[in-house]
Amino acid sequence: MKNMESKDPSIVMTLDAGGTNFIFSAIQENKPIIEPIRLEPNSHDLAKCLESITSGFELVKKALPTTPAAISFAFPGPADYPRGIIGDLPNLSAFRGGVALGPMLEHHFNIPVYINNDGNLFTYGEALSGLLPELNDSLKKANNLKRFKNLIGITLGTGFGVGLVSNNQIITGDNSNGGEGWLLRDFINADSYVEEHLSREGIRRSYALKAGTPLEKVGMPADIYHIAKRKAPGNQEAAMATFNDFGTVLGEALATLVAIIDGVVVLGGGVSAAFDLFAPAMFQQMQSKFQLADGNTAVRLPQQVFNLEDPEQKQKLLEGNQKEIAIPNTDKKITYDSMLRTGVGVSKNDTAAMIALGAYAYALKKLHT
């Protein structure tokens, strides 16, 4: 991980709000400065859930050497993130009808509170100190003038999380719904959205169907991965087909996002560890072709799509197609890189840690603007 340059001594309290645990911490100069504090979320009782959040941050504050400057954390949506109001959450059933979580914490702690979703903050962290600066550094070392400024971040795990960052700005949208990629249409099942495939339960259901096995007897995605790799007993053909379908659906979703945002892609989350199994189908779909009415074909994406985990492909992306061209009516020349390109890579960082760093950086930016 390429650490963000930060000499700001401000301390930001953070929270990883999962469905099974609330994990509280604090960051200063890009590093956690206390041991994480875990509390039960009490997700079915609003009063108890809010008490868990407040008491968790109180415990963090007591462990800090100085007063924190802000609170910044990821929380599930739907939500009005700029105003800190949480809507009806499927995974935290206590939140119904609009809960002013941010204003409540600001009133209690008398410091600014910033809330966003995990996909946005993961992508923001990767844009500032992960894949994006690392790729741009590689371009600089390769003497290529190309620089990437747009990043599509994907978290593959419990669900299909998406974050969009352009020029170091999170694209939140007018309804805090920017980057809700889970709502893209499933390429294999057009009556459904992609998260039905691109999630932990989607992988389990797909394997159960292909293997003819009751769902309750199917393990987690990691277990299915091991079956596919012949490291565990099970239906290897069904496991391979499961990840092939996963890659196809993911590839079409990424192609749509790249067509709109025109940036590189970073994958995080537990399921990204199965990249070697789903990547072939993913890249095949991203580089597929449309059939036109006149019988001709058109490429799915005008950009060439490179696998950033493959050294040879990454090198081709770095080299591009640079040449000197003349500026008309002058005696001058300019460098032109005619290669339209994008890349897909896997984050080298812990996803939860990157979300926390994204939350920290987001808070510092808001504090100074």
GROMACS .gro file of C-alpha atoms in nm:
model
  369
    1MET     CA    1   0.000   0.000   0.000
    2LYS     CA    2   0.125   0.344  -0.093
    3ASN     CA    3   0.054   0.551   0.217
    4MET     CA    4  -0.109   0.889   0.179
    5GLU     CA    5   0.115   1.181   0.267
    6SER     CA    6  -0.035   1.320   0.585
    7LYS     CA    7   0.118   1.535   0.853
    8ASP     CA    8  -0.220   1.631   0.993
    9PRO     CA    9  -0.219   1.516   1.358
   10SER     CA   10  -0.599   1.507   1.375
   11ILE     CA   11  -0.753   1.192   1.520
   12VAL     CA   12  -1.065   1.049   1.354
   13MET     CA   13  -1.282   0.788   1.526
   14THR     CA   14  -1.411   0.517   1.292
   15LEU     CA   15  -1.663   0.233   1.286
   16ASP     CA   16  -1.694  -0.081   1.076
   17ALA     CA   17  -2.071  -0.140   1.095
   18GLY     CA   18  -2.125  -0.506   1.009
   19GLY     CA   19  -2.440  -0.704   1.069
   20THR     CA   20  -2.275  -0.924   1.333
   21ASN     CA   21  -2.027  -0.685   1.494
   22PHE     CA   22  -1.966  -0.314   1.534
   23ILE     CA   23  -1.588  -0.262   1.531
   24PHE     CA   24  -1.467   0.076   1.657
   25SER     CA   25  -1.121   0.226   1.612
   26ALA     CA   26  -0.934   0.554   1.567
   27ILE     CA   27  -0.685   0.668   1.303
   28GLN     CA   28  -0.411   0.929   1.318
   29GLU     CA   29  -0.167   1.000   1.032
   30ASN     CA   30  -0.311   0.705   0.835
   31LYS     CA   31  -0.255   0.450   1.111
   32PRO     CA   32  -0.486   0.292   1.371
   33ILE     CA   33  -0.378   0.410   1.714
   34ILE     CA   34  -0.586   0.186   1.942
   35GLU     CA   35  -0.687  -0.179   1.952
   36PRO     CA   36  -1.025  -0.233   1.786
   37ILE     CA   37  -1.328  -0.239   2.016
   38ARG     CA   38  -1.605  -0.485   1.926
   39LEU     CA   39  -1.963  -0.449   2.040
   40GLU     CA   40  -2.288  -0.631   1.968
   41PRO     CA   41  -2.490  -0.423   1.718
   42ASN     CA   42  -2.833  -0.513   1.864
   43SER     CA   43  -2.962  -0.469   1.512
   44HIS     CA   44  -3.327  -0.550   1.594
   45ASP     CA   45  -3.370  -0.286   1.865
   46LEU     CA   46  -3.312   0.077   1.762
   47ALA     CA   47  -3.256   0.214   2.113
   48LYS     CA   48  -3.004  -0.058   2.197
   49CYS     CA   49  -2.834  -0.024   1.857
   50LEU     CA   50  -2.790   0.352   1.898
   51GLU     CA   51  -2.661   0.291   2.251
   52SER     CA   52  -2.403   0.045   2.112
   53ILE     CA   53  -2.284   0.305   1.862
   54THR     CA   54  -2.263   0.584   2.118
   55SER     CA   55  -2.096   0.374   2.386
   56GLY     CA   56  -1.850   0.231   2.133
   57PHE     CA   57  -1.731   0.577   2.035
   58GLU     CA   58  -1.720   0.675   2.404
   59LEU     CA   59  -1.486   0.382   2.472
   60VAL     CA   60  -1.266   0.488   2.180
   61LYS     CA   61  -1.258   0.850   2.300
   62LYS     CA   62  -1.148   0.743   2.649
   63ALA     CA   63  -0.857   0.549   2.498
   64LEU     CA   64  -0.728   0.844   2.295
   65PRO     CA   65  -0.437   1.071   2.396
   66THR     CA   66  -0.616   1.385   2.274
   67THR     CA   67  -0.965   1.495   2.173
   68PRO     CA   68  -1.072   1.354   1.834
   69ALA     CA   69  -1.142   1.596   1.550
   70ALA     CA   70  -1.424   1.400   1.388
   71ILE     CA   71  -1.613   1.077   1.351
   72SER     CA   72  -1.617   0.914   1.008
   73PHE     CA   73  -1.746   0.571   0.917
   74ALA     CA   74  -1.925   0.348   0.670
   75PHE     CA   75  -2.287   0.257   0.728
   76PRO     CA   76  -2.530   0.068   0.504
   77GLY     CA   77  -2.785   0.248   0.287
   78PRO     CA   78  -3.029   0.360   0.173
   79ALA     CA   79  -2.933   0.683   0.341
   80ASP     CA   80  -2.903   1.058   0.298
   81TYR     CA   81  -2.530   1.046   0.358
   82PRO     CA   82  -2.455   1.420   0.341
   83ARG     CA   83  -2.705   1.480   0.623
   84GLY     CA   84  -2.627   1.161   0.815
   85ILE     CA   85  -2.981   1.021   0.797
   86ILE     CA   86  -3.016   0.643   0.765
   87GLY     CA   87  -3.316   0.493   0.585
   88ASP     CA   88  -3.482   0.150   0.592
   89LEU     CA   89  -3.198  -0.102   0.619
   90PRO     CA   90  -3.249  -0.469   0.524
   91ASN     CA   91  -2.958  -0.592   0.739
   92LEU     CA   92  -3.021  -0.369   1.042
   93SER     CA   93  -3.394  -0.397   1.083
   94ALA     CA   94  -3.411  -0.146   1.371
   95PHE     CA   95  -3.355   0.137   1.125
   96ARG     CA   96  -3.692   0.230   0.980
   97GLY     CA   97  -3.853   0.555   0.872
   98GLY     CA   98  -3.535   0.766   0.878
   99VAL     CA   99  -3.290   0.776   1.169
  100ALA     CA  100  -3.077   1.090   1.211
  101LEU     CA  101  -2.766   0.900   1.320
  102GLY     CA  102  -2.512   1.164   1.219
  103PRO     CA  103  -2.688   1.457   1.390
  104MET     CA  104  -2.735   1.243   1.703
  105LEU     CA  105  -2.362   1.170   1.725
  106GLU     CA  106  -2.271   1.533   1.649
  107HIS     CA  107  -2.496   1.646   1.934
  108HIS     CA  108  -2.349   1.390   2.174
  109PHE     CA  109  -1.979   1.436   2.094
  110ASN     CA  110  -1.985   1.796   1.968
  111ILE     CA  111  -1.759   1.714   1.670
  112PRO     CA  112  -1.833   1.672   1.297
  113VAL     CA  113  -1.967   1.334   1.186
  114TYR     CA  114  -1.927   1.199   0.831
  115ILE     CA  115  -2.105   0.889   0.706
  116ASN     CA  116  -2.077   0.715   0.370
  117ASN     CA  117  -2.115   0.361   0.238
  118ASP     CA  118  -1.842   0.099   0.244
  119GLY     CA  119  -1.807   0.079  -0.134
  120ASN     CA  120  -1.742   0.453  -0.160
  121LEU     CA  121  -1.491   0.459   0.126
  122PHE     CA  122  -1.309   0.146   0.005
  123THR     CA  123  -1.272   0.306  -0.339
  124TYR     CA  124  -1.165   0.639  -0.190
  125GLY     CA  125  -0.893   0.465   0.010
  126GLU     CA  126  -0.772   0.278  -0.299
  127ALA     CA  127  -0.781   0.600  -0.504
  128LEU     CA  128  -0.559   0.781  -0.253
  129SER     CA  129  -0.326   0.510  -0.126
  130GLY     CA  130  -0.390   0.187  -0.314
  131LEU     CA  131  -0.420   0.068  -0.671
  132LEU     CA  132  -0.464   0.405  -0.842
  133PRO     CA  133  -0.146   0.583  -0.721
  134GLU     CA  134   0.052   0.260  -0.759
  135LEU     CA  135  -0.061   0.227  -1.122
  136ASN     CA  136   0.015   0.592  -1.195
  137ASP     CA  137   0.360   0.555  -1.038
  138SER     CA  138   0.422   0.259  -1.270
  139LEU     CA  139   0.317   0.469  -1.569
  140LYS     CA  140   0.560   0.742  -1.464
  141LYS     CA  141   0.845   0.492  -1.433
  142ALA     CA  142   0.756   0.358  -1.778
  143ASN     CA  143   0.790   0.714  -1.917
  144ASN     CA  144   0.428   0.713  -2.026
  145LEU     CA  145   0.233   1.038  -1.994
  146LYS     CA  146  -0.096   0.857  -1.932
  147ARG     CA  147  -0.250   0.900  -1.584
  148PHE     CA  148  -0.568   0.746  -1.451
  149LYS     CA  149  -0.797   0.968  -1.242
  150ASN     CA  150  -1.112   0.757  -1.224
  151LEU     CA  151  -1.152   0.445  -1.013
  152ILE     CA  152  -1.433   0.192  -0.987
  153GLY     CA  153  -1.406   0.000  -0.660
  154ILE     CA  154  -1.587  -0.331  -0.614
  155THR     CA  155  -1.628  -0.525  -0.289
  156LEU     CA  156  -1.718  -0.889  -0.345
  157GLY     CA  157  -1.847  -1.059  -0.032
  158THR     CA  158  -2.179  -1.053   0.148
  159GLY     CA  159  -2.307  -0.840  -0.140
  160PHE     CA  160  -2.189  -0.650  -0.447
  161GLY     CA  161  -2.057  -0.316  -0.326
  162VAL     CA  162  -1.959  -0.044  -0.572
  163GLY     CA  163  -1.781   0.287  -0.520
  164LEU     CA  164  -1.696   0.553  -0.778
  165VAL     CA  165  -1.418   0.810  -0.742
  166SER     CA  166  -1.335   1.072  -1.004
  167ASN     CA  167  -1.045   1.316  -0.958
  168ASN     CA  168  -1.033   1.228  -0.587
  169GLN     CA  169  -1.403   1.306  -0.550
  170ILE     CA  170  -1.652   1.041  -0.437
  171ILE     CA  171  -1.951   1.028  -0.672
  172THR     CA  172  -2.235   1.012  -0.420
  173GLY     CA  173  -2.522   1.113  -0.647
  174ASP     CA  174  -2.822   1.336  -0.586
  175ASN     CA  175  -2.997   1.070  -0.375
  176SER     CA  176  -2.683   0.919  -0.217
  177ASN     CA  177  -2.732   0.640  -0.471
  178GLY     CA  178  -2.429   0.697  -0.692
  179GLY     CA  179  -2.261   0.368  -0.772
  180GLU     CA  180  -2.545   0.139  -0.665
  181GLY     CA  181  -2.415  -0.122  -0.906
  182TRP     CA  182  -2.597  -0.409  -0.735
  183LEU     CA  183  -2.906  -0.284  -0.923
  184LEU     CA  184  -2.757  -0.357  -1.264
  185ARG     CA  185  -2.943  -0.627  -1.458
  186ASP     CA  186  -2.811  -0.980  -1.430
  187PHE     CA  187  -2.671  -1.084  -1.771
  188ILE     CA  188  -2.764  -1.450  -1.713
  189ASN     CA  189  -3.101  -1.394  -1.545
  190ALA     CA  190  -3.253  -1.081  -1.699
  191ASP     CA  191  -3.540  -1.083  -1.449
  192SER     CA  192  -3.303  -1.018  -1.160
  193TYR     CA  193  -3.029  -0.782  -1.046
  194VAL     CA  194  -2.663  -0.876  -1.033
  195GLU     CA  195  -2.631  -0.909  -0.655
  196GLU     CA  196  -2.842  -1.226  -0.676
  197HIS     CA  197  -2.535  -1.376  -0.846
  198LEU     CA  198  -2.255  -1.156  -0.713
  199SER     CA  199  -2.285  -1.229  -0.342
  200ARG     CA  200  -2.199  -1.495  -0.089
  201GLU     CA  201  -2.550  -1.639  -0.098
  202GLY     CA  202  -2.562  -1.610  -0.477
  203ILE     CA  203  -2.253  -1.830  -0.506
  204ARG     CA  204  -2.399  -2.081  -0.262
  205ARG     CA  205  -2.733  -2.095  -0.448
  206SER     CA  206  -2.560  -2.132  -0.783
  207TYR     CA  207  -2.348  -2.424  -0.663
  208ALA     CA  208  -2.643  -2.592  -0.492
  209LEU     CA  209  -2.844  -2.576  -0.814
  210LYS     CA  210  -2.563  -2.700  -1.037
  211ALA     CA  211  -2.455  -2.977  -0.797
  212GLY     CA  212  -2.809  -3.088  -0.710
  213THR     CA  213  -2.726  -3.035  -0.343
  214PRO     CA  214  -2.962  -2.893  -0.076
  215LEU     CA  215  -2.861  -2.534   0.001
  216GLU     CA  216  -2.831  -2.606   0.373
  217LYS     CA  217  -2.552  -2.853   0.295
  218VAL     CA  218  -2.350  -2.605   0.087
  219GLY     CA  219  -2.056  -2.430   0.250
  220MET     CA  220  -1.923  -2.079   0.206
  221PRO     CA  221  -1.768  -1.944  -0.118
  222ALA     CA  222  -1.422  -2.036   0.011
  223ASP     CA  223  -1.537  -2.398   0.045
  224ILE     CA  224  -1.673  -2.397  -0.311
  225TYR     CA  225  -1.344  -2.246  -0.429
  226HIS     CA  226  -1.155  -2.534  -0.266
  227ILE     CA  227  -1.387  -2.783  -0.436
  228ALA     CA  228  -1.315  -2.620  -0.771
  229LYS     CA  229  -0.940  -2.645  -0.703
  230ARG     CA  230  -0.979  -3.014  -0.601
  231LYS     CA  231  -0.864  -2.931  -0.249
  232ALA     CA  232  -1.192  -3.041  -0.090
  233PRO     CA  233  -1.454  -3.307  -0.172
  234GLY     CA  234  -1.753  -3.200  -0.380
  235ASN     CA  235  -1.875  -3.151  -0.734
  236GLN     CA  236  -1.576  -2.993  -0.904
  237GLU     CA  237  -1.757  -2.937  -1.232
  238ALA     CA  238  -2.043  -2.754  -1.056
  239ALA     CA  239  -1.794  -2.543  -0.858
  240MET     CA  240  -1.609  -2.440  -1.172
  241ALA     CA  241  -1.936  -2.359  -1.350
  242THR     CA  242  -2.045  -2.151  -1.050
  243PHE     CA  243  -1.739  -1.926  -1.071
  244ASN     CA  244  -1.764  -1.913  -1.449
  245ASP     CA  245  -2.120  -1.776  -1.422
  246PHE     CA  246  -2.003  -1.539  -1.148
  247GLY     CA  247  -1.734  -1.406  -1.382
  248THR     CA  248  -1.975  -1.362  -1.671
  249VAL     CA  249  -2.223  -1.162  -1.464
  250LEU     CA  250  -1.943  -0.959  -1.305
  251GLY     CA  251  -1.782  -0.890  -1.642
  252GLU     CA  252  -2.101  -0.749  -1.790
  253ALA     CA  253  -2.160  -0.534  -1.480
  254LEU     CA  254  -1.804  -0.400  -1.498
  255ALA     CA  255  -1.837  -0.331  -1.870
  256THR     CA  256  -2.143  -0.116  -1.800
  257LEU     CA  257  -1.965   0.073  -1.522
  258VAL     CA  258  -1.652   0.126  -1.732
  259ALA     CA  259  -1.865   0.248  -2.023
  260ILE     CA  260  -2.011   0.517  -1.798
  261ILE     CA  261  -1.718   0.611  -1.572
  262ASP     CA  262  -1.421   0.524  -1.799
  263GLY     CA  263  -1.180   0.431  -1.523
  264VAL     CA  264  -0.979   0.138  -1.393
  265VAL     CA  265  -1.128  -0.125  -1.161
  266VAL     CA  266  -1.008  -0.255  -0.826
  267LEU     CA  267  -1.165  -0.562  -0.666
  268GLY     CA  268  -1.175  -0.618  -0.291
  269GLY     CA  269  -1.367  -0.832  -0.043
  270GLY     CA  270  -1.330  -1.198   0.044
  271VAL     CA  271  -1.456  -1.340  -0.286
  272SER     CA  272  -1.189  -1.149  -0.480
  273ALA     CA  273  -0.953  -1.423  -0.358
  274ALA     CA  274  -1.118  -1.647  -0.621
  275PHE     CA  275  -0.998  -1.413  -0.899
  276ASP     CA  276  -0.811  -1.692  -1.077
  277LEU     CA  277  -1.137  -1.884  -1.123
  278PHE     CA  278  -1.380  -1.609  -1.224
  279ALA     CA  279  -1.140  -1.377  -1.409
  280PRO     CA  280  -1.131  -1.566  -1.743
  281ALA     CA  281  -1.510  -1.542  -1.788
  282MET     CA  282  -1.507  -1.184  -1.656
  283PHE     CA  283  -1.251  -1.064  -1.910
  284GLN     CA  284  -1.419  -1.260  -2.188
  285GLN     CA  285  -1.748  -1.081  -2.118
  286MET     CA  286  -1.586  -0.739  -2.091
  287GLN     CA  287  -1.423  -0.794  -2.429
  288SER     CA  288  -1.727  -0.951  -2.597
  289LYS     CA  289  -1.901  -0.811  -2.904
  290PHE     CA  290  -2.247  -0.686  -2.995
  291GLN     CA  291  -2.429  -0.832  -3.294
  292LEU     CA  292  -2.557  -0.549  -3.515
  293ALA     CA  293  -2.866  -0.543  -3.735
  294ASP     CA  294  -2.657  -0.534  -4.052
  295GLY     CA  295  -2.475  -0.853  -3.957
  296ASN     CA  296  -2.160  -0.682  -3.839
  297THR     CA  297  -2.027  -0.674  -3.485
  298ALA     CA  298  -1.916  -0.398  -3.247
  299VAL     CA  299  -1.693  -0.433  -2.942
  300ARG     CA  300  -1.858  -0.422  -2.600
  301LEU     CA  301  -1.604  -0.161  -2.490
  302PRO     CA  302  -1.382   0.064  -2.703
  303GLN     CA  303  -1.116   0.040  -2.432
  304GLN     CA  304  -0.876  -0.251  -2.433
  305VAL     CA  305  -0.920  -0.434  -2.102
  306PHE     CA  306  -0.602  -0.556  -1.931
  307ASN     CA  307  -0.555  -0.796  -1.642
  308LEU     CA  308  -0.344  -0.604  -1.390
  309GLU     CA  309  -0.260  -0.930  -1.211
  310ASP     CA  310  -0.079  -1.054  -1.523
  311PRO     CA  311   0.268  -0.890  -1.552
  312GLU     CA  312   0.272  -0.911  -1.933
  313GLN     CA  313  -0.072  -0.755  -1.970
  314LYS     CA  314   0.006  -0.486  -1.715
  315GLN     CA  315   0.323  -0.401  -1.907
  316LYS     CA  316   0.121  -0.356  -2.227
  317LEU     CA  317  -0.110  -0.116  -2.045
  318LEU     CA  318   0.189   0.078  -1.914
  319GLU     CA  319   0.352   0.102  -2.257
  320GLY     CA  320   0.036   0.208  -2.439
  321ASN     CA  321   0.088   0.332  -2.794
  322GLN     CA  322   0.281   0.656  -2.762
  323LYS     CA  323   0.412   0.845  -3.062
  324GLU     CA  324   0.509   1.197  -3.164
  325ILE     CA  325   0.267   1.377  -3.396
  326ALA     CA  326   0.303   1.713  -3.563
  327ILE     CA  327   0.100   2.013  -3.450
  328PRO     CA  328  -0.053   2.152  -3.772
  329ASN     CA  329   0.081   2.485  -3.897
  330THR     CA  330   0.372   2.480  -3.651
  331ASP     CA  331   0.716   2.324  -3.634
  332LYS     CA  332   0.628   2.159  -3.303
  333LYS     CA  333   0.531   1.806  -3.206
  334ILE     CA  334   0.322   1.658  -2.927
  335THR     CA  335   0.311   1.313  -2.768
  336TYR     CA  336  -0.005   1.118  -2.848
  337ASP     CA  337  -0.108   0.786  -2.693
  338SER     CA  338  -0.379   0.638  -2.913
  339MET     CA  339  -0.450   0.334  -2.695
  340LEU     CA  340  -0.784   0.350  -2.514
  341ARG     CA  341  -0.744   0.123  -2.216
  342THR     CA  342  -0.854   0.016  -1.873
  343GLY     CA  343  -0.745  -0.250  -1.627
  344VAL     CA  344  -0.889  -0.472  -1.358
  345GLY     CA  345  -0.681  -0.560  -1.054
  346VAL     CA  346  -0.722  -0.707  -0.708
  347SER     CA  347  -0.657  -0.490  -0.404
  348LYS     CA  348  -0.340  -0.576  -0.213
  349ASN     CA  349  -0.490  -0.431   0.104
  350ASP     CA  350  -0.729  -0.555   0.370
  351THR     CA  351  -1.073  -0.432   0.266
  352ALA     CA  352  -1.185  -0.327   0.615
  353ALA     CA  353  -0.857  -0.141   0.672
  354MET     CA  354  -0.894   0.038   0.338
  355ILE     CA  355  -1.251   0.139   0.423
  356ALA     CA  356  -1.123   0.287   0.751
  357LEU     CA  357  -0.845   0.476   0.569
  358GLY     CA  358  -1.100   0.602   0.320
  359ALA     CA  359  -1.320   0.723   0.606
  360TYR     CA  360  -1.021   0.894   0.768
  361ALA     CA  361  -0.915   1.070   0.447
  362TYR     CA  362  -1.272   1.173   0.375
  363ALA     CA  363  -1.303   1.330   0.720
  364LEU     CA  364  -0.976   1.523   0.684
  365LYS     CA  365  -1.084   1.655   0.347
  366LYS     CA  366  -1.419   1.771   0.483
  367LEU     CA  367  -1.254   1.930   0.788
  368HIS     CA  368  -1.032   2.142   0.564
  369THR     CA  369  -1.291   2.252   0.307
   0.00000   0.00000   0.00000
